[in-house]
PDB file of C-alpha atoms in Angstrom:
ATOM      1  CA  MET A   1     124.942 103.445  52.377  1.00 42.00           C
ATOM      2  CA  MET A   2     123.914  99.414  51.925  1.00 40.00           C
ATOM      3  CA  ARG A   3     127.168  98.347  54.776  1.00 45.00           C
ATOM      4  CA  ARG A   4     125.200 100.217  57.157  1.00 46.00           C
ATOM      5  CA  LEU A   5     122.177 100.014  56.754  1.00 39.00           C
ATOM      6  CA  ALA A   6     122.531  96.337  57.222  1.00 40.00           C
ATOM      7  CA  LEU A   7     124.695  96.878  60.312  1.00 41.00           C
ATOM      8  CA  ALA A   8     121.538  98.839  60.795  1.00 43.00           C
ATOM      9  CA  CYS A   9     119.857  95.925  60.316  1.00 41.00           C
ATOM     10  CA  PHE A  10     121.904  93.650  63.115  1.00 39.00           C
ATOM     11  CA  GLY A  11     122.108  95.884  65.590  1.00 46.00           C
ATOM     12  CA  MET A  12     118.841  95.614  65.869  1.00 43.00           C
ATOM     13  CA  VAL A  13     118.088  92.050  65.464  1.00 37.00           C
ATOM     14  CA  LEU A  14     120.665  92.071  68.304  1.00 39.00           C
ATOM     15  CA  ALA A  15     118.684  94.387  70.398  1.00 43.00           C
ATOM     16  CA  THR A  16     115.912  92.308  70.395  1.00 41.00           C
ATOM     17  CA  ALA A  17     117.131  89.419  70.763  1.00 38.00           C
ATOM     18  CA  ALA A  18     119.437  90.539  73.865  1.00 40.00           C
ATOM     19  CA  ARG A  19     115.116  91.557  75.235  1.00 46.00           C
ATOM     20  CA  ALA A  20     113.496  87.906  74.403  1.00 46.00           C
ATOM     21  CA  GLN A  21     115.498  86.198  76.945  1.00 60.00           C
ATOM     22  CA  PRO A  22     114.024  83.952  78.964  1.00 77.00           C
ATOM     23  CA  LEU A  23     113.743  85.450  82.323  1.00 90.00           C
ATOM     24  CA  PRO A  24     116.542  83.300  84.499  1.00 86.00           C
ATOM     25  CA  ASP A  25     115.398  80.693  87.128  1.00 77.00           C
ATOM     26  CA  ASP A  26     112.243  80.722  87.375  1.00 91.00           C
ATOM     27  CA  PHE A  27     111.244  84.748  86.982  1.00 96.00           C
ATOM     28  CA  VAL A  28     108.090  85.589  85.311  1.00 97.00           C
ATOM     29  CA  TYR A  29     106.860  89.636  84.156  1.00 97.00           C
ATOM     30  CA  LEU A  30     103.461  89.847  87.049  1.00 98.00           C
ATOM     31  CA  ARG A  31     101.782  91.561  84.036  1.00 97.00           C
ATOM     32  CA  ASP A  32     101.634  88.169  82.760  1.00 96.00           C
ATOM     33  CA  LEU A  33     100.031  85.750  85.776  1.00 97.00           C
ATOM     34  CA  ASP A  34      97.755  89.032  86.258  1.00 98.00           C
ATOM     35  CA  PRO A  35      97.074  92.480  85.104  1.00 97.00           C
ATOM     36  CA  SER A  36      94.219  93.577  86.650  1.00 98.00           C
ATOM     37  CA  ILE A  37      97.273  94.499  89.052  1.00 98.00           C
ATOM     38  CA  ARG A  38      99.112  98.010  88.700  1.00 98.00           C
ATOM     39  CA  GLN A  39     102.432  98.908  88.349  1.00 98.00           C
ATOM     40  CA  ASP A  40     104.007 102.105  88.838  1.00 97.00           C
ATOM     41  CA  ILE A  41     107.926 100.588  89.365  1.00 98.00           C
ATOM     42  CA  ARG A  42     109.664 103.859  90.899  1.00 97.00           C
ATOM     43  CA  TYR A  43     112.804 103.624  90.502  1.00 97.00           C
ATOM     44  CA  ALA A  44     112.621 103.755  86.317  1.00 97.00           C
ATOM     45  CA  GLY A  45     111.546 106.921  85.941  1.00 96.00           C
ATOM     46  CA  VAL A  46     112.387 109.945  87.908  1.00 94.00           C
ATOM     47  CA  ASN A  47     110.343 109.900  91.161  1.00 95.00           C
ATOM     48  CA  ASN A  48     111.769 107.631  93.714  1.00 95.00           C
ATOM     49  CA  PHE A  49     114.637 109.547  96.882  1.00 93.00           C
ATOM     50  CA  VAL A  50     117.456 109.376  93.795  1.00 93.00           C
ATOM     51  CA  GLY A  51     115.453 111.374  91.401  1.00 92.00           C
ATOM     52  CA  ARG A  52     116.947 109.202  88.149  1.00 94.00           C
ATOM     53  CA  LYS A  53     116.419 106.384  86.611  1.00 96.00           C
ATOM     54  CA  LEU A  54     118.229 102.817  88.728  1.00 97.00           C
ATOM     55  CA  ALA A  55     120.377 100.701  86.171  1.00 96.00           C
ATOM     56  CA  GLY A  56     119.214  98.051  84.908  1.00 97.00           C
ATOM     57  CA  TYR A  57     115.349  99.701  85.131  1.00 98.00           C
ATOM     58  CA  ASP A  58     115.099  99.634  81.522  1.00 97.00           C
ATOM     59  CA  ALA A  59     111.057  98.310  81.787  1.00 97.00           C
ATOM     60  CA  ASN A  60     108.138  99.966  84.039  1.00 97.00           C
ATOM     61  CA  GLU A  61     107.340  96.256  84.725  1.00 98.00           C
ATOM     62  CA  CYS A  62     106.601  93.883  87.842  1.00 98.00           C
ATOM     63  CA  ILE A  63     109.458  91.092  87.398  1.00 98.00           C
ATOM     64  CA  VAL A  64     109.042  88.725  90.222  1.00 97.00           C
ATOM     65  CA  LYS A  65     109.696  84.394  91.654  1.00 96.00           C
ATOM     66  CA  ARG A  66     106.662  82.961  89.690  1.00 96.00           C
ATOM     67  CA  SER A  67     105.761  82.026  93.550  1.00 96.00           C
ATOM     68  CA  VAL A  68     105.884  85.466  94.496  1.00 97.00           C
ATOM     69  CA  GLY A  69     103.553  85.866  91.489  1.00 98.00           C
ATOM     70  CA  LEU A  70     101.057  83.862  92.027  1.00 98.00           C
ATOM     71  CA  ALA A  71     100.541  84.491  95.833  1.00 98.00           C
ATOM     72  CA  LEU A  72     100.066  88.506  95.139  1.00 98.00           C
ATOM     73  CA  GLN A  73      97.243  86.234  92.071  1.00 98.00           C
ATOM     74  CA  LYS A  74      95.712  84.746  94.929  1.00 98.00           C
ATOM     75  CA  VAL A  75      95.705  88.562  97.105  1.00 98.00           C
ATOM     76  CA  GLN A  76      94.186  90.470  94.405  1.00 98.00           C
ATOM     77  CA  ARG A  77      91.415  88.460  94.040  1.00 98.00           C
ATOM     78  CA  GLU A  78      90.677  89.186  97.547  1.00 98.00           C
ATOM     79  CA  LEU A  79      91.103  92.285  97.573  1.00 98.00           C
ATOM     80  CA  ALA A  80      88.595  92.770  94.029  1.00 97.00           C
ATOM     81  CA  PRO A  81      85.306  92.694  95.939  1.00 97.00           C
ATOM     82  CA  GLN A  82      86.051  94.992  97.876  1.00 96.00           C
ATOM     83  CA  ASN A  83      87.152  97.468  94.581  1.00 97.00           C
ATOM     84  CA  VAL A  84      90.573  97.802  95.663  1.00 98.00           C
ATOM     85  CA  SER A  85      93.944  96.974  93.670  1.00 98.00           C
ATOM     86  CA  LEU A  86      97.072  95.708  94.330  1.00 98.00           C
ATOM     87  CA  LYS A  87     100.071  98.323  92.999  1.00 98.00           C
ATOM     88  CA  MET A  88     103.705  97.389  93.029  1.00 98.00           C
ATOM     89  CA  LEU A  89     105.983 100.184  92.779  1.00 98.00           C
ATOM     90  CA  ASP A  90     109.075  98.353  93.746  1.00 98.00           C
ATOM     91  CA  CYS A  91     109.901  94.339  92.774  1.00 98.00           C
ATOM     92  CA  TYR A  92     112.950  92.055  91.546  1.00 98.00           C
ATOM     93  CA  ARG A  93     115.832  94.950  91.599  1.00 97.00           C
ATOM     94  CA  PRO A  94     119.138  94.141  90.216  1.00 97.00           C
ATOM     95  CA  ALA A  95     121.668  93.943  91.722  1.00 95.00           C
ATOM     96  CA  ARG A  96     123.361  96.917  90.081  1.00 96.00           C
ATOM     97  CA  ALA A  97     120.371  99.025  91.935  1.00 96.00           C
ATOM     98  CA  SER A  98     121.411  97.675  95.167  1.00 94.00           C
ATOM     99  CA  ARG A  99     124.726  99.395  94.495  1.00 93.00           C
ATOM    100  CA  GLU A 100     123.875 102.926  93.353  1.00 94.00           C
ATOM    101  CA  MET A 101     121.921 103.241  95.822  1.00 93.00           C
ATOM    102  CA  VAL A 102     124.505 102.400  98.518  1.00 91.00           C
ATOM    103  CA  ALA A 103     126.837 104.883  96.068  1.00 92.00           C
ATOM    104  CA  TRP A 104     124.288 108.073  96.553  1.00 92.00           C
ATOM    105  CA  ALA A 105     123.299 107.264  99.773  1.00 90.00           C
ATOM    106  CA  GLN A 106     127.789 108.393 100.506  1.00 89.00           C
ATOM    107  CA  ASP A 107     128.293 111.003  98.134  1.00 89.00           C
ATOM    108  CA  GLY A 108     128.121 113.518 100.765  1.00 86.00           C
ATOM    109  CA  HIS A 109     125.649 115.721  98.802  1.00 89.00           C
ATOM    110  CA  GLU A 110     121.991 116.043  99.398  1.00 87.00           C
ATOM    111  CA  THR A 111     119.925 117.757  97.367  1.00 87.00           C
ATOM    112  CA  ALA A 112     116.059 119.449  99.239  1.00 85.00           C
ATOM    113  CA  ALA A 113     114.274 116.452  96.953  1.00 85.00           C
ATOM    114  CA  GLN A 114     115.898 114.298  97.752  1.00 89.00           C
ATOM    115  CA  LYS A 115     115.706 115.748 101.907  1.00 90.00           C
ATOM    116  CA  ARG A 116     111.528 114.310 101.354  1.00 93.00           C
ATOM    117  CA  TYR A 117     112.170 110.984 101.814  1.00 94.00           C
ATOM    118  CA  ASN A 118     114.192 111.493 104.558  1.00 93.00           C
ATOM    119  CA  PRO A 119     113.289 114.501 106.286  1.00 92.00           C
ATOM    120  CA  GLY A 120     115.353 113.324 109.977  1.00 90.00           C
ATOM    121  CA  PHE A 121     118.178 112.898 109.447  1.00 89.00           C
ATOM    122  CA  SER A 122     121.000 112.966 106.861  1.00 89.00           C
ATOM    123  CA  LYS A 123     120.731 110.439 103.976  1.00 88.00           C
ATOM    124  CA  SER A 124     124.487 108.423 104.722  1.00 87.00           C
ATOM    125  CA  GLU A 125     122.442 107.696 108.622  1.00 87.00           C
ATOM    126  CA  LEU A 126     119.601 106.098 105.154  1.00 85.00           C
ATOM    127  CA  PHE A 127     122.687 102.719 105.695  1.00 81.00           C
ATOM    128  CA  ARG A 128     123.555 103.017 109.306  1.00 82.00           C
ATOM    129  CA  LEU A 129     119.915 103.385 110.594  1.00 83.00           C
ATOM    130  CA  GLY A 130     118.888 100.083 107.321  1.00 80.00           C
ATOM    131  CA  TYR A 131     117.179 101.710 105.152  1.00 84.00           C
ATOM    132  CA  ILE A 132     119.456 100.953 102.666  1.00 82.00           C
ATOM    133  CA  ALA A 133     122.003  97.966 101.734  1.00 79.00           C
ATOM    134  CA  GLU A 134     123.961  96.900  99.910  1.00 79.00           C
ATOM    135  CA  TYR A 135     122.748  93.275  99.620  1.00 83.00           C
ATOM    136  CA  SER A 136     118.660  93.540  99.099  1.00 89.00           C
ATOM    137  CA  GLY A 137     115.711  91.230  99.208  1.00 92.00           C
ATOM    138  CA  HIS A 138     114.545  92.346  96.174  1.00 96.00           C
ATOM    139  CA  SER A 139     116.941  91.472  94.095  1.00 96.00           C
ATOM    140  CA  THR A 140     116.000  87.393  94.348  1.00 95.00           C
ATOM    141  CA  GLY A 141     112.653  87.867  93.683  1.00 96.00           C
ATOM    142  CA  ALA A 142     110.819  86.753  96.389  1.00 96.00           C
ATOM    143  CA  ALA A 143     109.960  91.045  97.617  1.00 97.00           C
ATOM    144  CA  VAL A 144     108.234  93.221  96.858  1.00 98.00           C
ATOM    145  CA  ASP A 145     106.693  97.315  97.552  1.00 98.00           C
ATOM    146  CA  VAL A 146     103.430  97.538  97.204  1.00 98.00           C
ATOM    147  CA  THR A 147     100.869  99.567  98.492  1.00 98.00           C
ATOM    148  CA  LEU A 148      96.729 100.047  96.880  1.00 98.00           C
ATOM    149  CA  VAL A 149      94.886 101.670  94.920  1.00 98.00           C
ATOM    150  CA  ASP A 150      90.367 102.071  95.645  1.00 97.00           C
ATOM    151  CA  LEU A 151      88.811 101.986  92.987  1.00 97.00           C
ATOM    152  CA  HIS A 152      86.224 103.933  92.878  1.00 95.00           C
ATOM    153  CA  ALA A 153      89.082 107.308  93.779  1.00 94.00           C
ATOM    154  CA  PRO A 154      89.096 109.925  90.597  1.00 92.00           C
ATOM    155  CA  THR A 155      92.597 109.337  90.058  1.00 90.00           C
ATOM    156  CA  GLY A 156      94.984 112.257  90.986  1.00 90.00           C
ATOM    157  CA  PRO A 157      97.753 114.545  89.268  1.00 93.00           C
ATOM    158  CA  SER A 158     101.283 113.341  87.635  1.00 94.00           C
ATOM    159  CA  PHE A 159     104.069 114.096  89.165  1.00 95.00           C
ATOM    160  CA  ASP A 160     106.096 116.631  88.427  1.00 95.00           C
ATOM    161  CA  PRO A 161     109.881 116.853  88.857  1.00 92.00           C
ATOM    162  CA  ASN A 162     109.201 120.647  88.808  1.00 91.00           C
ATOM    163  CA  ARG A 163     107.171 120.672  91.750  1.00 93.00           C
ATOM    164  CA  ALA A 164     108.603 121.402  95.263  1.00 92.00           C
ATOM    165  CA  TYR A 165     106.519 118.892  97.703  1.00 95.00           C
ATOM    166  CA  ALA A 166     106.121 118.932 101.181  1.00 96.00           C
ATOM    167  CA  ASP A 167     108.681 115.692 102.734  1.00 96.00           C
ATOM    168  CA  CYS A 168     106.698 112.376 102.878  1.00 97.00           C
ATOM    169  CA  THR A 169     105.413 112.724 106.252  1.00 97.00           C
ATOM    170  CA  ALA A 170     103.622 116.009 105.408  1.00 97.00           C
ATOM    171  CA  PRO A 171      99.599 115.691 104.936  1.00 97.00           C
ATOM    172  CA  GLU A 172      98.709 113.756 101.206  1.00 96.00           C
ATOM    173  CA  ALA A 173      97.756 116.848  99.741  1.00 95.00           C
ATOM    174  CA  LEU A 174     101.025 118.315 100.210  1.00 96.00           C
ATOM    175  CA  ARG A 175     103.296 115.382  99.313  1.00 95.00           C
ATOM    176  CA  ALA A 176     104.567 113.912  95.640  1.00 95.00           C
ATOM    177  CA  PRO A 177     100.852 111.943  94.307  1.00 95.00           C
ATOM    178  CA  GLU A 178     100.910 109.049  94.466  1.00 93.00           C
ATOM    179  CA  ASN A 179      97.920 107.894  93.249  1.00 94.00           C
ATOM    180  CA  SER A 180      96.769 105.291  95.356  1.00 97.00           C
ATOM    181  CA  VAL A 181      95.298 105.668  98.522  1.00 98.00           C
ATOM    182  CA  ASP A 182      96.537 107.276 102.070  1.00 98.00           C
ATOM    183  CA  MET A 183      98.751 105.528 104.132  1.00 98.00           C
ATOM    184  CA  GLY A 184     100.280 108.463 106.115  1.00 98.00           C
ATOM    185  CA  THR A 185     103.408 108.454 104.249  1.00 98.00           C
ATOM    186  CA  GLY A 186     104.760 108.338 100.501  1.00 97.00           C
ATOM    187  CA  TYR A 187     106.539 105.724  99.147  1.00 97.00           C
ATOM    188  CA  ASP A 188     109.979 105.238 100.273  1.00 96.00           C
ATOM    189  CA  CYS A 189     110.002 107.508 103.468  1.00 96.00           C
ATOM    190  CA  SER A 190     112.376 106.809 105.669  1.00 94.00           C
ATOM    191  CA  ASP A 191     110.884 107.798 108.683  1.00 94.00           C
ATOM    192  CA  ALA A 192     108.828 106.986 112.175  1.00 94.00           C
ATOM    193  CA  LYS A 193     105.723 107.880 110.576  1.00 97.00           C
ATOM    194  CA  ALA A 194     106.786 104.762 107.614  1.00 97.00           C
ATOM    195  CA  HIS A 195     107.086 102.112 110.568  1.00 97.00           C
ATOM    196  CA  THR A 196     103.299  99.774 109.942  1.00 97.00           C
ATOM    197  CA  SER A 197     102.740 100.932 113.659  1.00 97.00           C
ATOM    198  CA  ALA A 198     103.106 103.249 113.832  1.00 96.00           C
ATOM    199  CA  LYS A 199     100.579 105.046 116.342  1.00 94.00           C
ATOM    200  CA  SER A 200     100.897 108.881 114.761  1.00 94.00           C
ATOM    201  CA  ILE A 201      98.478 108.379 111.740  1.00 97.00           C
ATOM    202  CA  THR A 202      95.035 108.400 111.569  1.00 97.00           C
ATOM    203  CA  ALA A 203      92.155 105.846 111.832  1.00 97.00           C
ATOM    204  CA  GLY A 204      91.429 105.673 107.907  1.00 97.00           C
ATOM    205  CA  GLN A 205      95.740 105.420 107.290  1.00 98.00           C
ATOM    206  CA  ARG A 206      94.985 102.506 109.196  1.00 98.00           C
ATOM    207  CA  ARG A 207      92.674 101.162 108.044  1.00 98.00           C
ATOM    208  CA  TRP A 208      93.700 100.950 105.203  1.00 98.00           C
ATOM    209  CA  ARG A 209      97.560  99.718 106.398  1.00 98.00           C
ATOM    210  CA  LYS A 210      96.357  96.405 107.963  1.00 98.00           C
ATOM    211  CA  LEU A 211      93.572  96.244 104.724  1.00 98.00           C
ATOM    212  CA  LEU A 212      97.181  95.592 102.704  1.00 98.00           C
ATOM    213  CA  ALA A 213      99.140  94.076 105.678  1.00 98.00           C
ATOM    214  CA  GLY A 214      96.151  91.358 106.985  1.00 98.00           C
ATOM    215  CA  ALA A 215      95.715  90.474 102.492  1.00 98.00           C
ATOM    216  CA  MET A 216      99.671  89.609 102.183  1.00 98.00           C
ATOM    217  CA  VAL A 217     100.188  88.005 105.651  1.00 98.00           C
ATOM    218  CA  ARG A 218      96.840  85.553 104.265  1.00 98.00           C
ATOM    219  CA  GLN A 219      99.903  84.587 101.123  1.00 98.00           C
ATOM    220  CA  GLY A 220     102.330  84.248 103.269  1.00 97.00           C
ATOM    221  CA  PHE A 221     104.141  87.154 103.256  1.00 98.00           C
ATOM    222  CA  VAL A 222     106.012  89.028 105.848  1.00 97.00           C
ATOM    223  CA  ASN A 223     106.448  92.807 105.918  1.00 97.00           C
ATOM    224  CA  PHE A 224     109.322  94.383 107.434  1.00 95.00           C
ATOM    225  CA  SER A 225     108.142  96.637 109.789  1.00 95.00           C
ATOM    226  CA  LYS A 226     110.136  99.878 109.777  1.00 94.00           C
ATOM    227  CA  GLU A 227     108.072 100.264 106.324  1.00 97.00           C
ATOM    228  CA  TRP A 228     104.410  99.403 106.320  1.00 98.00           C
ATOM    229  CA  TRP A 229     104.969  98.935 101.781  1.00 98.00           C
ATOM    230  CA  HIS A 230     107.288  96.599 101.628  1.00 98.00           C
ATOM    231  CA  PHE A 231     106.662  92.338 101.846  1.00 98.00           C
ATOM    232  CA  SER A 232     108.711  89.149 101.180  1.00 97.00           C
ATOM    233  CA  LEU A 233     107.611  85.876 100.916  1.00 97.00           C
ATOM    234  CA  PRO A 234     109.874  82.839 102.622  1.00 95.00           C
ATOM    235  CA  GLY A 235     111.408  80.698 100.885  1.00 87.00           C
ATOM    236  CA  GLY A 236     112.149  82.120  98.165  1.00 77.00           C
ATOM    237  CA  GLY A 237     115.851  81.599  97.734  1.00 78.00           C
ATOM    238  CA  ARG A 238     118.990  84.073  98.849  1.00 85.00           C
ATOM    239  CA  GLN A 239     120.777  84.530  95.609  1.00 92.00           C
ATOM    240  CA  ALA A 240     121.613  87.980  94.250  1.00 94.00           C
ATOM    241  CA  TYR A 241     119.946  88.878  90.712  1.00 95.00           C
ATOM    242  CA  ASP A 242     121.621  91.592  88.213  1.00 95.00           C
ATOM    243  CA  PHE A 243     119.694  91.071  84.782  1.00 96.00           C
ATOM    244  CA  PRO A 244     118.076  94.420  83.723  1.00 96.00           C
ATOM    245  CA  ILE A 245     114.232  94.684  84.025  1.00 97.00           C
ATOM    246  CA  ALA A 246     113.775  94.538  80.069  1.00 96.00           C
ATOM    247  CA  PRO A 247     110.475  95.447  78.119  1.00 95.00           C
ATOM    248  CA  ARG A 248     108.121  92.298  77.473  1.00 90.00           C
ATOM    249  CA  THR A 249     107.802  91.540  73.846  1.00 84.00           C
ATOM    250  CA  ARG A 250     105.037  89.909  74.323  1.00 70.00           C
TER     251      ARG A 250
END
């Protein structure tokens, strides 16, 4: 009995030590730089196009290169007088998660829930069309997926994995809840309507996109034209990392 207890305690010590290991190469937890920036890391749960937690996402935490985090902090400060906050949807992505996305796109199976994210074509086309790649800038720590939250707006309903929502191009009230401003499509929507400069959105949705893009660009970020939510900071390096996203220990 005592031997089993000792082994269990030793295992707990090892697990704690593993979580406490410092982040490599100037990576930081964004929460340590600016806790006011909201976080909803979608691949750490089931509310994403794959429908499950992805490998390496062991905590709902945004990890980025320090230069990226400091730039996001400046964006947040610019938005604060307008009662608007950034909300991070994805930050550093372990390379194993990108490989899992590629395998998912090529597995030949597609559910109705997954189809909500690419209503115009099959998921096998995502790789060819450039929506999924074996190499992701997210794995360098220099790319982020982000939206905006109106701090004066009431909190909406939570995501229900058992509900049959409309696809990501549908009106906001019908698609899966984002608890953020209405950008015209849901996050990770593989459709022309999600292109940053899409003409098929309302004037209000366009204003939100311009507000986000303008604030990000002023701090050096570059937007990916097919995704209103995706921004990268040049100069962050091209090395892809594969360490897991562990819980913060302080």
